């Protein structure tokens, strides 16, 4: 059996704010939706979507997970996103690849990494 990851769901309190973050910094685009409690974001290349689900009042926003975005040049990407207002931690270089960590507005962990990028 061959399975494909179709989406990652993030439980957030402010869907428009988090959607705007992923649109601005990662080029994701909202898929058509009529629901206020659910919005899926997709890249131009398709593949796995990022779904934003309205967090319940009692639910913690910013789950124990990390989205990893593949980028060829981590340093260049981080510098451009910093200039646009995004905050990153230190750029790490390990075993021939680089990565840097950040958080989205809901507190979800994000990483940009050149690991496995040709």
PDB file of C-alpha atoms in Angstrom:
ATOM      1  CA  UNK A   1       0.000   0.000   0.000  1.00  0.00           C
ATOM      2  CA  UNK A   2       1.294   3.451  -0.900  1.00  0.00           C
ATOM      3  CA  UNK A   3       0.048   6.408   1.132  1.00  0.00           C
ATOM      4  CA  UNK A   4       0.496  10.113   0.486  1.00  0.00           C
ATOM      5  CA  UNK A   5       0.242  12.853   3.095  1.00  0.00           C
ATOM      6  CA  UNK A   6      -2.565  15.054   1.807  1.00  0.00           C
ATOM      7  CA  UNK A   7      -2.632  17.802   4.446  1.00  0.00           C
ATOM      8  CA  UNK A   8      -1.254  18.995   7.748  1.00  0.00           C
ATOM      9  CA  UNK A   9      -3.840  20.552  10.072  1.00  0.00           C
ATOM     10  CA  UNK A  10      -2.889  23.457  12.331  1.00  0.00           C
ATOM     11  CA  UNK A  11      -5.327  24.421  15.076  1.00  0.00           C
ATOM     12  CA  UNK A  12      -5.206  28.206  15.361  1.00  0.00           C
ATOM     13  CA  UNK A  13      -7.208  30.987  17.010  1.00  0.00           C
ATOM     14  CA  UNK A  14      -6.934  33.565  14.194  1.00  0.00           C
ATOM     15  CA  UNK A  15      -7.274  31.898  10.778  1.00  0.00           C
ATOM     16  CA  UNK A  16      -6.947  35.100   8.684  1.00  0.00           C
ATOM     17  CA  UNK A  17      -3.793  36.203  10.532  1.00  0.00           C
ATOM     18  CA  UNK A  18      -2.086  32.814  10.202  1.00  0.00           C
ATOM     19  CA  UNK A  19      -3.188  32.476   6.543  1.00  0.00           C
ATOM     20  CA  UNK A  20      -1.719  35.900   5.757  1.00  0.00           C
ATOM     21  CA  UNK A  21       1.585  34.822   7.364  1.00  0.00           C
ATOM     22  CA  UNK A  22       1.894  31.702   5.171  1.00  0.00           C
ATOM     23  CA  UNK A  23       0.807  33.628   2.075  1.00  0.00           C
ATOM     24  CA  UNK A  24       3.326  36.434   2.666  1.00  0.00           C
ATOM     25  CA  UNK A  25       6.349  34.429   3.711  1.00  0.00           C
ATOM     26  CA  UNK A  26       5.926  31.095   1.905  1.00  0.00           C
ATOM     27  CA  UNK A  27       3.806  31.937  -1.147  1.00  0.00           C
ATOM     28  CA  UNK A  28       0.957  29.608  -0.167  1.00  0.00           C
ATOM     29  CA  UNK A  29      -2.495  30.469  -1.528  1.00  0.00           C
ATOM     30  CA  UNK A  30      -5.904  29.879   0.016  1.00  0.00           C
ATOM     31  CA  UNK A  31      -8.093  27.316  -1.689  1.00  0.00           C
ATOM     32  CA  UNK A  32     -11.749  28.299  -2.202  1.00  0.00           C
ATOM     33  CA  UNK A  33     -13.793  27.809   0.966  1.00  0.00           C
ATOM     34  CA  UNK A  34     -17.113  28.937   2.387  1.00  0.00           C
ATOM     35  CA  UNK A  35     -16.349  27.851   5.953  1.00  0.00           C
ATOM     36  CA  UNK A  36     -15.138  30.247   8.646  1.00  0.00           C
ATOM     37  CA  UNK A  37     -13.579  27.481  10.760  1.00  0.00           C
ATOM     38  CA  UNK A  38     -11.432  25.864   8.026  1.00  0.00           C
ATOM     39  CA  UNK A  39      -9.090  27.115   5.326  1.00  0.00           C
ATOM     40  CA  UNK A  40      -6.630  25.110   3.243  1.00  0.00           C
ATOM     41  CA  UNK A  41      -3.483  26.652   1.807  1.00  0.00           C
ATOM     42  CA  UNK A  42      -1.591  25.215  -1.150  1.00  0.00           C
ATOM     43  CA  UNK A  43       1.646  25.904  -2.991  1.00  0.00           C
ATOM     44  CA  UNK A  44       1.845  26.375  -6.762  1.00  0.00           C
ATOM     45  CA  UNK A  45       3.441  22.935  -7.041  1.00  0.00           C
ATOM     46  CA  UNK A  46       0.512  21.288  -5.259  1.00  0.00           C
ATOM     47  CA  UNK A  47       1.146  18.346  -2.963  1.00  0.00           C
ATOM     48  CA  UNK A  48       0.391  18.445   0.733  1.00  0.00           C
ATOM     49  CA  UNK A  49      -1.802  21.359   1.870  1.00  0.00           C
ATOM     50  CA  UNK A  50      -1.678  23.245   5.161  1.00  0.00           C
ATOM     51  CA  UNK A  51      -5.166  23.327   6.666  1.00  0.00           C
ATOM     52  CA  UNK A  52      -5.996  25.966   9.253  1.00  0.00           C
ATOM     53  CA  UNK A  53      -8.706  24.784  11.638  1.00  0.00           C
ATOM     54  CA  UNK A  54     -10.357  27.032  14.204  1.00  0.00           C
ATOM     55  CA  UNK A  55      -9.029  26.073  17.635  1.00  0.00           C
ATOM     56  CA  UNK A  56     -11.595  25.554  20.381  1.00  0.00           C
ATOM     57  CA  UNK A  57     -11.545  28.067  23.226  1.00  0.00           C
ATOM     58  CA  UNK A  58     -10.036  25.418  25.531  1.00  0.00           C
ATOM     59  CA  UNK A  59      -7.582  24.132  22.932  1.00  0.00           C
ATOM     60  CA  UNK A  60      -3.953  25.181  22.913  1.00  0.00           C
ATOM     61  CA  UNK A  61      -2.866  26.998  19.766  1.00  0.00           C
ATOM     62  CA  UNK A  62       0.569  26.005  18.465  1.00  0.00           C
ATOM     63  CA  UNK A  63       0.717  22.209  18.559  1.00  0.00           C
ATOM     64  CA  UNK A  64       3.760  19.973  19.153  1.00  0.00           C
ATOM     65  CA  UNK A  65       4.710  19.658  15.506  1.00  0.00           C
ATOM     66  CA  UNK A  66       6.872  21.432  12.948  1.00  0.00           C
ATOM     67  CA  UNK A  67       6.268  22.328   9.318  1.00  0.00           C
ATOM     68  CA  UNK A  68       9.433  22.063   7.236  1.00  0.00           C
ATOM     69  CA  UNK A  69       9.753  23.989   3.980  1.00  0.00           C
ATOM     70  CA  UNK A  70      12.445  22.902   1.505  1.00  0.00           C
ATOM     71  CA  UNK A  71      14.590  25.780   0.235  1.00  0.00           C
ATOM     72  CA  UNK A  72      17.779  25.640  -1.812  1.00  0.00           C
ATOM     73  CA  UNK A  73      19.545  28.573  -0.097  1.00  0.00           C
ATOM     74  CA  UNK A  74      18.544  28.859   3.571  1.00  0.00           C
ATOM     75  CA  UNK A  75      20.681  31.931   4.285  1.00  0.00           C
ATOM     76  CA  UNK A  76      19.218  33.868   1.330  1.00  0.00           C
ATOM     77  CA  UNK A  77      15.655  32.836   2.209  1.00  0.00           C
ATOM     78  CA  UNK A  78      16.075  33.813   5.875  1.00  0.00           C
ATOM     79  CA  UNK A  79      17.579  37.214   5.012  1.00  0.00           C
ATOM     80  CA  UNK A  80      14.757  38.020   2.579  1.00  0.00           C
ATOM     81  CA  UNK A  81      12.071  36.950   5.069  1.00  0.00           C
ATOM     82  CA  UNK A  82      13.752  38.895   7.901  1.00  0.00           C
ATOM     83  CA  UNK A  83      13.627  41.996   5.689  1.00  0.00           C
ATOM     84  CA  UNK A  84       9.886  41.336   5.334  1.00  0.00           C
ATOM     85  CA  UNK A  85       9.417  41.151   9.112  1.00  0.00           C
ATOM     86  CA  UNK A  86       9.705  37.429   9.877  1.00  0.00           C
ATOM     87  CA  UNK A  87      11.858  36.330  12.825  1.00  0.00           C
ATOM     88  CA  UNK A  88      14.213  33.348  12.608  1.00  0.00           C
ATOM     89  CA  UNK A  89      16.613  31.735  15.035  1.00  0.00           C
ATOM     90  CA  UNK A  90      20.217  30.904  14.237  1.00  0.00           C
ATOM     91  CA  UNK A  91      21.021  29.227  10.912  1.00  0.00           C
ATOM     92  CA  UNK A  92      22.495  25.795  11.635  1.00  0.00           C
ATOM     93  CA  UNK A  93      24.790  23.971   9.206  1.00  0.00           C
ATOM     94  CA  UNK A  94      25.080  20.210   9.704  1.00  0.00           C
ATOM     95  CA  UNK A  95      26.279  17.380   7.455  1.00  0.00           C
ATOM     96  CA  UNK A  96      26.157  19.491   4.285  1.00  0.00           C
ATOM     97  CA  UNK A  97      22.739  21.080   4.750  1.00  0.00           C
ATOM     98  CA  UNK A  98      21.425  24.166   6.525  1.00  0.00           C
ATOM     99  CA  UNK A  99      18.263  24.903   8.492  1.00  0.00           C
ATOM    100  CA  UNK A 100      16.680  27.646  10.567  1.00  0.00           C
ATOM    101  CA  UNK A 101      13.656  27.678  12.863  1.00  0.00           C
ATOM    102  CA  UNK A 102      10.826  30.166  13.371  1.00  0.00           C
ATOM    103  CA  UNK A 103       7.232  30.338  14.652  1.00  0.00           C
ATOM    104  CA  UNK A 104       4.018  31.331  12.920  1.00  0.00           C
ATOM    105  CA  UNK A 105       1.587  33.783  14.585  1.00  0.00           C
ATOM    106  CA  UNK A 106      -0.206  30.891  16.331  1.00  0.00           C
ATOM    107  CA  UNK A 107       3.038  29.561  17.857  1.00  0.00           C
ATOM    108  CA  UNK A 108       3.458  26.602  15.486  1.00  0.00           C
ATOM    109  CA  UNK A 109       7.068  25.656  14.791  1.00  0.00           C
ATOM    110  CA  UNK A 110       8.389  26.188  11.267  1.00  0.00           C
ATOM    111  CA  UNK A 111      11.705  25.225   9.742  1.00  0.00           C
ATOM    112  CA  UNK A 112      13.318  26.034   6.414  1.00  0.00           C
ATOM    113  CA  UNK A 113      15.856  23.427   5.390  1.00  0.00           C
ATOM    114  CA  UNK A 114      18.087  22.576   2.453  1.00  0.00           C
ATOM    115  CA  UNK A 115      18.242  18.922   3.542  1.00  0.00           C
ATOM    116  CA  UNK A 116      17.554  16.736   0.519  1.00  0.00           C
ATOM    117  CA  UNK A 117      17.190  19.686  -1.878  1.00  0.00           C
ATOM    118  CA  UNK A 118      19.124  19.048  -5.081  1.00  0.00           C
TER     119      UNK A 118
END
